[in-house]
XYZ file of C-alpha atoms in Angstrom:
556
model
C 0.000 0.000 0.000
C 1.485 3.293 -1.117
C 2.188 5.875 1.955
C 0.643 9.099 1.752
C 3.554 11.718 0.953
C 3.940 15.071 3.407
C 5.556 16.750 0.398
C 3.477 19.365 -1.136
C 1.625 18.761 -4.348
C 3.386 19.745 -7.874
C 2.960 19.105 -11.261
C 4.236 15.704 -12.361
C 4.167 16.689 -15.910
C 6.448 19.700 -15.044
C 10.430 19.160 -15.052
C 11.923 20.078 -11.946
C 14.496 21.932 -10.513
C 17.409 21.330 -7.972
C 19.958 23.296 -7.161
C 22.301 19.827 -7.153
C 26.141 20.849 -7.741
C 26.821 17.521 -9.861
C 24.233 16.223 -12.360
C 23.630 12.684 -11.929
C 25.840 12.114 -15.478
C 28.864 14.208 -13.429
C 28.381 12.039 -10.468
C 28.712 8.631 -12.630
C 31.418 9.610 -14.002
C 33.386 10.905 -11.129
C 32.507 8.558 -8.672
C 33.864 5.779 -11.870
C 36.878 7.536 -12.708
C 37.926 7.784 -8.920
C 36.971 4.066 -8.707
C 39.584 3.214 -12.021
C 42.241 5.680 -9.904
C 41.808 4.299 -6.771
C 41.782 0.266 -8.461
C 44.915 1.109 -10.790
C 47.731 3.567 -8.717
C 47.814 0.723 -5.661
C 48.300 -1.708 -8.625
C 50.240 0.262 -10.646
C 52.784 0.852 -7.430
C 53.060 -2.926 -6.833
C 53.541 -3.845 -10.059
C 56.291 -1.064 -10.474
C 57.910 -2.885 -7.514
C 57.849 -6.024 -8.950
C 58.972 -5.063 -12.310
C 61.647 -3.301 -11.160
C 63.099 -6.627 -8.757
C 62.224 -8.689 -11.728
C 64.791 -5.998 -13.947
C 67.397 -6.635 -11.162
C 66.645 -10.468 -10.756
C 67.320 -10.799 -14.148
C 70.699 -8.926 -14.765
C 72.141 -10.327 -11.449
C 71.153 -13.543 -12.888
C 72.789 -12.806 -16.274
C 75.595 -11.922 -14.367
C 76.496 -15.009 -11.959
C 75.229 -17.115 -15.131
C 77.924 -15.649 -17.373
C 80.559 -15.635 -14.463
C 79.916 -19.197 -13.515
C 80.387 -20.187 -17.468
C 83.962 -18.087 -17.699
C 84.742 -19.550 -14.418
C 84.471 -23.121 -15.753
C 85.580 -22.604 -19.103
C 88.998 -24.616 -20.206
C 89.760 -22.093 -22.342
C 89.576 -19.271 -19.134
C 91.845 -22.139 -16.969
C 94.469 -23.168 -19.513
C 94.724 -19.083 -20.264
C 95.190 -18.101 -16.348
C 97.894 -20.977 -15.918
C 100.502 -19.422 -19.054
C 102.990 -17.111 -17.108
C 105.844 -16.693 -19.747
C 106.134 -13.396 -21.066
C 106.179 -14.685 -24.864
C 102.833 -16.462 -24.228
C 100.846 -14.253 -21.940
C 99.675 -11.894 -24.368
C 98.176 -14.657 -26.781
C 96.580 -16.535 -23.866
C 94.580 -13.054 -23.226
C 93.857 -12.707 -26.639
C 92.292 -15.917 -26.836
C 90.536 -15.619 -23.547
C 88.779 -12.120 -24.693
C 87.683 -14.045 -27.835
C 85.959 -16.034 -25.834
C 84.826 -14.080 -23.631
C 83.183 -12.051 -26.674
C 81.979 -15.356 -27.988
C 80.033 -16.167 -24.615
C 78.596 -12.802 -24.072
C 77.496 -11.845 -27.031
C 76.333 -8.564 -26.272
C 77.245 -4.925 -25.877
C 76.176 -4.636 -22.163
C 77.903 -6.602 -20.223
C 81.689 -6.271 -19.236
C 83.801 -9.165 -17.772
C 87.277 -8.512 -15.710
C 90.028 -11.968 -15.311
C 92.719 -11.597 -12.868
C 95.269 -14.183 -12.417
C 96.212 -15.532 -8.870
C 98.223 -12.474 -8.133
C 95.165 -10.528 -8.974
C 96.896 -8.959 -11.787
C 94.097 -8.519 -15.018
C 94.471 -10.446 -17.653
C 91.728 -9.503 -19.836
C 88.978 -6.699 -19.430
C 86.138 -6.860 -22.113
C 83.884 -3.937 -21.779
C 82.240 -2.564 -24.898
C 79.243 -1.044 -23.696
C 82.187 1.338 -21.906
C 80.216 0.979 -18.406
C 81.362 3.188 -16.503
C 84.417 2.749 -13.232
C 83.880 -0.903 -13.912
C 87.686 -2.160 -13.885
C 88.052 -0.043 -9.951
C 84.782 -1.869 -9.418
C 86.006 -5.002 -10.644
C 89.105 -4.321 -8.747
C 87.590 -3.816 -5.533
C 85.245 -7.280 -5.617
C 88.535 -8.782 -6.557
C 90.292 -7.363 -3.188
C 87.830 -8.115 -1.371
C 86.743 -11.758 -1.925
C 89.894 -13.171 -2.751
C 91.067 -14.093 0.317
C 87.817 -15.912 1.331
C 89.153 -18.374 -1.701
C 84.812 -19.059 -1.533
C 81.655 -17.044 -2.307
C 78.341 -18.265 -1.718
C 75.360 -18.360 -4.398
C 73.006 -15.664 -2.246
C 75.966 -13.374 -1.533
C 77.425 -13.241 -5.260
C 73.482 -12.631 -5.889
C 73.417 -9.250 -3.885
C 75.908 -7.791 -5.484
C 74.442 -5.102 -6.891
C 74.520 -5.544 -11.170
C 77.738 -7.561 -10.793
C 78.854 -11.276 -10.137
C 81.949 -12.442 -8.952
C 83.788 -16.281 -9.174
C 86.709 -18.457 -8.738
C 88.331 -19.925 -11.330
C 89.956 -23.435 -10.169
C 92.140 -25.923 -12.098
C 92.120 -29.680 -11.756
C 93.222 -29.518 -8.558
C 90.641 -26.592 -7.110
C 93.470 -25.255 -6.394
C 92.097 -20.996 -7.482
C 94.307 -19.881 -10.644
C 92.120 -16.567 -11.138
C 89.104 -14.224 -10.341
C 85.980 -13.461 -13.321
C 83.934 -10.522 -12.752
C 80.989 -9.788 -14.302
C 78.751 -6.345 -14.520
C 76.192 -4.245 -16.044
C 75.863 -0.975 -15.635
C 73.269 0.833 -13.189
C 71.814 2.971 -16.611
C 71.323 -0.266 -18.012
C 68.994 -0.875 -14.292
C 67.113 1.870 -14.512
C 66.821 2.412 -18.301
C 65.089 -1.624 -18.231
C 63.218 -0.447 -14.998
C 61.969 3.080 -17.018
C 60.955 1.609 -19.722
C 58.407 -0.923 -17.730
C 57.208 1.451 -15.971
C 56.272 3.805 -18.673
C 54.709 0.661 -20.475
C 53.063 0.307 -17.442
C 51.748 3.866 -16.975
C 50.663 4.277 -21.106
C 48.301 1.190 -19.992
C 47.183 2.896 -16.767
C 46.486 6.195 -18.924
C 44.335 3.477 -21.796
C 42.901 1.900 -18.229
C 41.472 5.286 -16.533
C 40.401 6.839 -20.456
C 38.672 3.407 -20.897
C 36.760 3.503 -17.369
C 35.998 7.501 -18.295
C 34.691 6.767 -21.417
C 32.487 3.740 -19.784
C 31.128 6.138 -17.368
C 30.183 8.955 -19.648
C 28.526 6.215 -22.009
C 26.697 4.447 -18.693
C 25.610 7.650 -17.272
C 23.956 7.925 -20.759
C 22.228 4.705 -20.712
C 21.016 5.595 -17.235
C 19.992 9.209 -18.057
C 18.351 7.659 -21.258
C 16.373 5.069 -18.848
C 15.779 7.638 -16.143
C 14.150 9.940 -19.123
C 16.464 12.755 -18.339
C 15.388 13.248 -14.303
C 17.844 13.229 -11.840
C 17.208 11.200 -8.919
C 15.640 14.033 -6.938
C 12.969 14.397 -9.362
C 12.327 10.961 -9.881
C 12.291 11.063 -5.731
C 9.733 14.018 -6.039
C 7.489 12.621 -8.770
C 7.232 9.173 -7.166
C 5.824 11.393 -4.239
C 3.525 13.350 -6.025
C 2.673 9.719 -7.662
C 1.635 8.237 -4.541
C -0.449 11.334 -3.635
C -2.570 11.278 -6.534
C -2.948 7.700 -6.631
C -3.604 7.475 -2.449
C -5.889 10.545 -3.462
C -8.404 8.898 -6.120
C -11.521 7.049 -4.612
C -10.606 4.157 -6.900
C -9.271 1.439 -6.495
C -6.087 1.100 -8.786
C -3.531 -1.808 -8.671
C -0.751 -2.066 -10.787
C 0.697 -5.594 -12.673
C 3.626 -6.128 -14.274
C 4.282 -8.644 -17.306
C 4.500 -11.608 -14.811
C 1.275 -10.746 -13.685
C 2.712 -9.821 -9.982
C 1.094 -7.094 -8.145
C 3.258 -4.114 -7.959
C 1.721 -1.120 -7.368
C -1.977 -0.847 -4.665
C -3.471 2.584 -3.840
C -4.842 3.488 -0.499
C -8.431 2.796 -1.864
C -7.735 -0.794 -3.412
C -6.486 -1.877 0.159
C -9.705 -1.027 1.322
C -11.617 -2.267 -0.583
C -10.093 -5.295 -0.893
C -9.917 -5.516 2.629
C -14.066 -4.902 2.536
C -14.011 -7.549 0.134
C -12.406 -10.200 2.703
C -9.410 -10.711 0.792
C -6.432 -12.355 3.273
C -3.407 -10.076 3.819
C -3.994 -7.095 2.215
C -0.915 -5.277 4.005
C 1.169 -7.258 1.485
C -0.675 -7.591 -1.807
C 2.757 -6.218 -3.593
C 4.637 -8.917 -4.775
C 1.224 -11.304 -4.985
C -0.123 -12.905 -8.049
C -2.719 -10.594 -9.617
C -4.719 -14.424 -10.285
C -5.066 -14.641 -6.596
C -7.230 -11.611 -6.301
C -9.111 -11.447 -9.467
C -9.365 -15.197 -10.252
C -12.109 -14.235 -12.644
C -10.234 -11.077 -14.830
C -8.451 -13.077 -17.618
C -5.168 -11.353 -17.033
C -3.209 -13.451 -19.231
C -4.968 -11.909 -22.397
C -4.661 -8.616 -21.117
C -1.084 -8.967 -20.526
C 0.118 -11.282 -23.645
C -3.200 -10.575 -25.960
C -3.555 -6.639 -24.913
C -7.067 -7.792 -24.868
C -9.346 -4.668 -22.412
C -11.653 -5.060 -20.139
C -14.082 -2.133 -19.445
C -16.489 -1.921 -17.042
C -17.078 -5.460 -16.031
C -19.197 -6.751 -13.343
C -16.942 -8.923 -11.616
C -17.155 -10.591 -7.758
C -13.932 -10.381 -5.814
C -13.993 -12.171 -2.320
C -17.653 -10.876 -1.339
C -17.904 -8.045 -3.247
C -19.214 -7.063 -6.682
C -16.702 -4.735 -7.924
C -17.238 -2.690 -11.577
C -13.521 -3.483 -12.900
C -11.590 -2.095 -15.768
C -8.323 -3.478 -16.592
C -5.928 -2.238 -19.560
C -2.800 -3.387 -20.969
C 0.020 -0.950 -20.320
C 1.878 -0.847 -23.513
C 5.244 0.684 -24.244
C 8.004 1.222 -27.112
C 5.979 -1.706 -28.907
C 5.714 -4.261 -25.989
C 3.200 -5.015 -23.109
C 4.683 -3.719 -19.760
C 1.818 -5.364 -17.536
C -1.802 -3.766 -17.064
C -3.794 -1.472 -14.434
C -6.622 -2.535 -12.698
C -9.405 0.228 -11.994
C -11.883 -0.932 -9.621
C -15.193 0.311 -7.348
C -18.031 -1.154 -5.964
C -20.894 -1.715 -8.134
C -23.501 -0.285 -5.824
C -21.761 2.794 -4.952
C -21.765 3.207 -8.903
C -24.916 2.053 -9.000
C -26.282 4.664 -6.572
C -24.789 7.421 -8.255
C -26.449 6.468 -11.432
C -29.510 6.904 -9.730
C -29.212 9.328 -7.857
C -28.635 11.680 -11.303
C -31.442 9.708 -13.256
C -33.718 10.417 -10.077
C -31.879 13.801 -10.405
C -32.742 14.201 -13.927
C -36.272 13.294 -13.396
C -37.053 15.933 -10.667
C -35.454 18.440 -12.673
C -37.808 17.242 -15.747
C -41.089 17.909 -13.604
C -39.848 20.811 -12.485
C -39.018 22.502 -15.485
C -42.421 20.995 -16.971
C -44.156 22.770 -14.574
C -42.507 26.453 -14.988
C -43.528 25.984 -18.371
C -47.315 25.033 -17.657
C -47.471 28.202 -14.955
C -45.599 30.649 -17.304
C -47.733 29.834 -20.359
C -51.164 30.229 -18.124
C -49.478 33.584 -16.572
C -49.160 34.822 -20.168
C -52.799 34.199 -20.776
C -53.980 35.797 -17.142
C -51.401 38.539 -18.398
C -53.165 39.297 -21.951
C -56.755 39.072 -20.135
C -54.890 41.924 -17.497
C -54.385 44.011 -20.621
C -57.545 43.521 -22.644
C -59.170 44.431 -19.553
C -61.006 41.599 -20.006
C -62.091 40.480 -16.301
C -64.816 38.176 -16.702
C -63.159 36.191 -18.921
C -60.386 36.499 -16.203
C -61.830 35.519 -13.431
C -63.442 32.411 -15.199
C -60.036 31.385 -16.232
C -58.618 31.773 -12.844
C -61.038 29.845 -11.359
C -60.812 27.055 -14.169
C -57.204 26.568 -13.795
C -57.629 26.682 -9.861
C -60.376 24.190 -9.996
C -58.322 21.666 -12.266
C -55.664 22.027 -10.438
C -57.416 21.585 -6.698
C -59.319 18.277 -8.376
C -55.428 17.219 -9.911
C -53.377 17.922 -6.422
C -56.538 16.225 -4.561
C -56.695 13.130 -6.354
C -53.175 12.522 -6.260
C -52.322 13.482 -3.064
C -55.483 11.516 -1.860
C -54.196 8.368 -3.498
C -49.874 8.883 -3.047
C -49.292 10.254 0.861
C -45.901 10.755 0.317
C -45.982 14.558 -0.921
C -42.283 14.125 -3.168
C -43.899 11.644 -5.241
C -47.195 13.753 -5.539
C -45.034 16.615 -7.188
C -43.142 13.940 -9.142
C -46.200 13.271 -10.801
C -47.716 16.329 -10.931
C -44.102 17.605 -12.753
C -44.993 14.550 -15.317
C -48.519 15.904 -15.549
C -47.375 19.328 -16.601
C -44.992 17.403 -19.121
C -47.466 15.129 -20.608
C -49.337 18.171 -21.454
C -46.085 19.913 -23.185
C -45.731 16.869 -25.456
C -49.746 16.995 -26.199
C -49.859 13.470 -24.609
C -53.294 12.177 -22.612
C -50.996 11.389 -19.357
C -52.916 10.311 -15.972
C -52.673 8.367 -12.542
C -55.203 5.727 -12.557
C -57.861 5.415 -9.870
C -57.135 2.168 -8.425
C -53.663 3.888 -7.584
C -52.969 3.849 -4.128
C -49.721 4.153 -1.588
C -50.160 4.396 2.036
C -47.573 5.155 4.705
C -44.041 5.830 5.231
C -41.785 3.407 3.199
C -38.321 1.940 3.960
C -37.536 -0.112 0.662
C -38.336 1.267 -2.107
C -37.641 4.537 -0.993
C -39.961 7.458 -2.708
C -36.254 8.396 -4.370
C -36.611 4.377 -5.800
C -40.086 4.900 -6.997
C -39.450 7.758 -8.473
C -35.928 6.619 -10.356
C -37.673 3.737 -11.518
C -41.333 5.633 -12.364
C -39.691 8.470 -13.893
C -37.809 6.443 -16.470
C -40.287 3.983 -17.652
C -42.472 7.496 -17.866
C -39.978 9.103 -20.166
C -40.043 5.689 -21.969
C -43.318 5.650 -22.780
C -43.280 9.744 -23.708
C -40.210 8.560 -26.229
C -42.195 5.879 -27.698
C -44.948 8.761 -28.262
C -43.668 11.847 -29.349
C -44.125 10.976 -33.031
C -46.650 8.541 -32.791
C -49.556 9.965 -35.318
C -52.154 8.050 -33.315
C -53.580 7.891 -29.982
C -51.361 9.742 -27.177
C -52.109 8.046 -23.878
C -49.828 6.888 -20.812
C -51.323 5.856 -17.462
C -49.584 5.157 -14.538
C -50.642 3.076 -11.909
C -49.418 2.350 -8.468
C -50.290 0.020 -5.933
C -49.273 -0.562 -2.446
C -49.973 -4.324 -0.745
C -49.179 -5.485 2.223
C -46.105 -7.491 1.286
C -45.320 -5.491 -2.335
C -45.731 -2.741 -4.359
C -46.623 -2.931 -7.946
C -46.014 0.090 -10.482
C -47.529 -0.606 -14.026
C -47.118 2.150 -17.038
C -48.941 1.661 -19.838
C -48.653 3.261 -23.370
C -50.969 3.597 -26.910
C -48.275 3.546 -28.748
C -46.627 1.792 -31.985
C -45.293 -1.003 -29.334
C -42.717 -3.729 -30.069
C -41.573 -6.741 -31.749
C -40.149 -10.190 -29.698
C -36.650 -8.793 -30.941
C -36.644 -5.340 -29.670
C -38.309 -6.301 -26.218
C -35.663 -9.102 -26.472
C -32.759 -5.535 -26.254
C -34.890 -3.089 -24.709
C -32.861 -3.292 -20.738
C -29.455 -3.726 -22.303
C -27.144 -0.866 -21.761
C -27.192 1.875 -24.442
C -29.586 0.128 -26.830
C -32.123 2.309 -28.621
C -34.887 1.276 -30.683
C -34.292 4.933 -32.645
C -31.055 4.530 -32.905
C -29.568 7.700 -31.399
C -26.635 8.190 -29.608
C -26.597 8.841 -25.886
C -30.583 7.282 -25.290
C -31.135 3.525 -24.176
C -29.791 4.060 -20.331
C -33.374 4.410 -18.879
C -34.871 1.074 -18.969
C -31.007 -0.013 -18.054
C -30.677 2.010 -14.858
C -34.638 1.162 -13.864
C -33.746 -2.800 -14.043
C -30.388 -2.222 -12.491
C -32.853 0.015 -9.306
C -34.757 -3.135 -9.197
C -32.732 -5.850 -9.422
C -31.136 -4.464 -6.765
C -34.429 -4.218 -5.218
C -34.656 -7.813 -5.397
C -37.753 -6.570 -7.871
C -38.781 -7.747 -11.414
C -40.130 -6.196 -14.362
C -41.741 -8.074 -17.184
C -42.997 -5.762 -20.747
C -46.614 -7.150 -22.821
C -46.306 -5.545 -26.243
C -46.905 -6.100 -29.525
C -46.384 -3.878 -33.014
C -49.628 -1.814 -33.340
C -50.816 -2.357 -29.295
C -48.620 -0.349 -27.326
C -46.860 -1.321 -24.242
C -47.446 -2.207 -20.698
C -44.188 -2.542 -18.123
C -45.568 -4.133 -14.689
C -42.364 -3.560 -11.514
C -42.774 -5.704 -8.662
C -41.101 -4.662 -5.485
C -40.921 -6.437 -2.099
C -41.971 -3.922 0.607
C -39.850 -3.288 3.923
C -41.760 -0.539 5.762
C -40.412 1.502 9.089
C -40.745 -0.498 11.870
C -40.556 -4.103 9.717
């Protein structure tokens, strides 16, 4: 059940106004773009970090792998063990060739000392920089341990240092290996600059996402922002908790997703079990006799159906809600069929008062014009007969009615129809036999006169055009246990068809548009009178309608 809202009322049709500093697109996007920052820096940090030990992991590793291959190279040990001046100078020839041939590259540089730590060979074409005092100083200071373990030669920062042993392992010379620290940072730059152009294609990616979402979302939302999607659902719930009709909502599934303030009563009325939590029900469970599924799939309508939910007879209407080509679910318009009922009546009764009464400010203006031109012609005989005339008929007229209806509303009813009749030239009387005694309960007068006033105005219809005889009589009789009201007619009458159509809503046997809801209303006032009506009438004979009403009087 919807809650009524506090905020005032507003124009739902109208597009609001906030004073909001972000739209709901800005928001989106920010609140996105600070997620892809937040998600990629932490990342990008740690994966700088790593990058940059796996740069270092891998050039120390280059390092103690080249080292280790010098160290154990024949060509290295037979070159460290020739002394003699004449051959020294070959034997380092050979063992740069070598060394060239194992490195292969322009990075690296390799130092071999002898075991008087005198160098023998230094290859460095990448020119790194201080690398033979570097080399010199590893030299000086692991030498004399004659051992260097695999962790410790790891740490050394871009370089590698080894033994070089002959059969014997007996150490003949030193190998040291090293890159330079541009060569580091150049390998650790270069990630990280990889890294950061994908960070950059990360965070345009995520803004772009969130500037094509908020779209999608704007698109969906039909351009509100949430406060005015927060102020129209209010002003929604107002009007619907404000209309005294029933209206329940149901979506394609046929679930219940939407109940007024109204619809919960009157479902509650209606006995219907938990009615605080209809939402979320199937729509089947409540109107087990609305076919739903043809509304919903078939877009099939439903107007104005008498239909019996729990134990009460509700007038329903139920429409497919339809949208960009599809059916969104349906709304269910409901009331009960005797409050709609009453109104009815209570305008046809209405109508009919306001027919008498207008009939008879025509009858009294037309004999005040007369009394008027005797005034003027001075003609006072003739006056006074007149005068007395009209007074007369109308003393005998109010007398016999009154003397046979004591109710003095439905003596003016039919005094109103009197007046009529004699507008339309029509012979229109209250038999003799009529008769109604006492104050009634059910019918009321207002019943009498609903149901009277239209079978009346029937029978006037049925004569206004007739060429022959003119004549209605109305008849009204009070019993003890019922009271019977027959109307009679001369004119052209009816077939077995058209009495066969004559109570059904909106038919007309003159085909115009807007009659045929007299008959309807008077054997809807009956019916629900628990009364009956039965027409005699044949083409040529007129027509004679006969109402039978059970009588509750005050005091039954």
């Amino acid at each position: 059940m919807l809650k009524e809202s506090k905020e005032p009322n507003s124009s739902i049709f109208t597009k609001l106004k906030f004073n909001t500093k972000f739209s709901l697109s800005q928001q989106i996007v920010i609140l996105i773009t600070l997620v892809v920052c937040v998600a990629l820096l932490p990342a990008s940090l740690f994966t700088t970090y790593k990058v940059s030990r796996v740069v270092y992991d891998r050039v120390s590793i280059n390092a103690v792998s080249i080292n280790n291959i010098l160290c154990n190279s024949d060509e290295i040990k037979r070159g460290l063990q020739v002394y003699s001046t004449v051959e020294i100078e070959s034997a380092n020839e050979l063992m740069g060739s070598y060394v060239n041939d194992v490195d292969h590259s322009d990075e690296a540089g390799v130092a071999i000392y002898d075991r008087y730590r005198r160098l023998r060979v230094m290859y460095n074409p990448g020119k790194l920089p201080n690398f033979a005092p570097r080399a010199q100083v590893l030299v000086d200071k692991y030498a004399p341990l004659n051992e260097i373990g695999w962790k410790e030669n790891y740490a050394i920062p871009n370089q590698a240092f080894g033994f070089v042993r002959n059969d014997n392992g007996e150490t003949i010379g030193y190998v040291v290996t090293g890159y330079s620290d541009d060569l580091l940072n150049k390998s650790t730059l270069d990630a990280v600059m990889f890294l950061l152009i994908l960070v950059t294609l990360g965070l345009l990616v995520g803004i772009f996402g969130a500037i094509f979402l908020a779209g999608r979302i704007k698109k969906v939302l039909f351009g509100y922002e949430p406060e005015e999607i927060a102020r129209l659902l209010q002003e929604r719930n107002v009007i619907l908790d404000s209309v005294r009709e029933g209206i329940i909502n149901v979506n394609s599934n046929g679930v219940i997703t939407v109940v007024n303030f109204e619809a919960h009563n009157l479902l509650t009325q209606a006995g219907i079990a938990d009615c605080d939590n209809l939402c979320g029900r199937s729509a089947k469970d409540v109107f087990k006799t609305v076919p739903l599924d043809a509304i919903i799939k078939g877009g099939k309508t439903v107007v104005d159906a008498s239909v019996k939910v729990g134990s009460i007879l509700f007038i329903i209407t139920a429409v497919p809600l339809i949208g960009e080509k599809k059916i969104l679910g349906a709304v269910i318009t409901f009331r009960k069929k005797s409050v709609v009922e009453e109104m009815a009546n209570q305008l046809t009764g209405f109508k009919n008062y306001a027919t008498a009464l207008r009939a008879q400010t025509h009858e009294f203006m037309n004999k005040m014009h007369v009394i008027m031109g005797l005034i003027n012609m001075k003609a006072y005989d003739e006056l006074k007969k007149y005068t007395q005339e009209i007074a007369n008929n109308r003393q005998s007229e109010v007398s016999f009615i009154v003397t046979r209806l004591k109710d003095i509303t439905l003596s003016g009813f039919i005094l109103g129809k009197i007046s009529r009749s004699r507008e339309l030239e029509i012979d229109f009387s209250l038999t003799e036999e009529s008769e109604l005694h006492g104050e009634l309960y059910v019918p009321s007068v207002h019943d009498i006169v609903l149901i009277a006033g239209n079978l009346i105005e029937n029978a006037f219809d049925a004569l206004k055009n007739f060429d022959g005889e003119r004549i209605v009589n109305l008849t009204i009789l009070d019993f003890d246990k019922e009271i019977v009201i027959v109307v009679e007619d001369s004119g052209p009458g009816m077939d077995e068809e058209t009495m066969g159509k004559i109570f059904q809503r909106g038919f007309s046997s003159k085909g115009v548009e807007g009659h045929g809801f007299g008959l309807f209303l008077a054997r809807q006032s009956i019916e629900n009178l628990n009364g009956t009506i039965t027409v005699e009438s044949a083409p040529g004979e007129g027509a004679t309608f006969t109402v039978r009403l059970p009588v509750k009087k005050d005091g039954d």
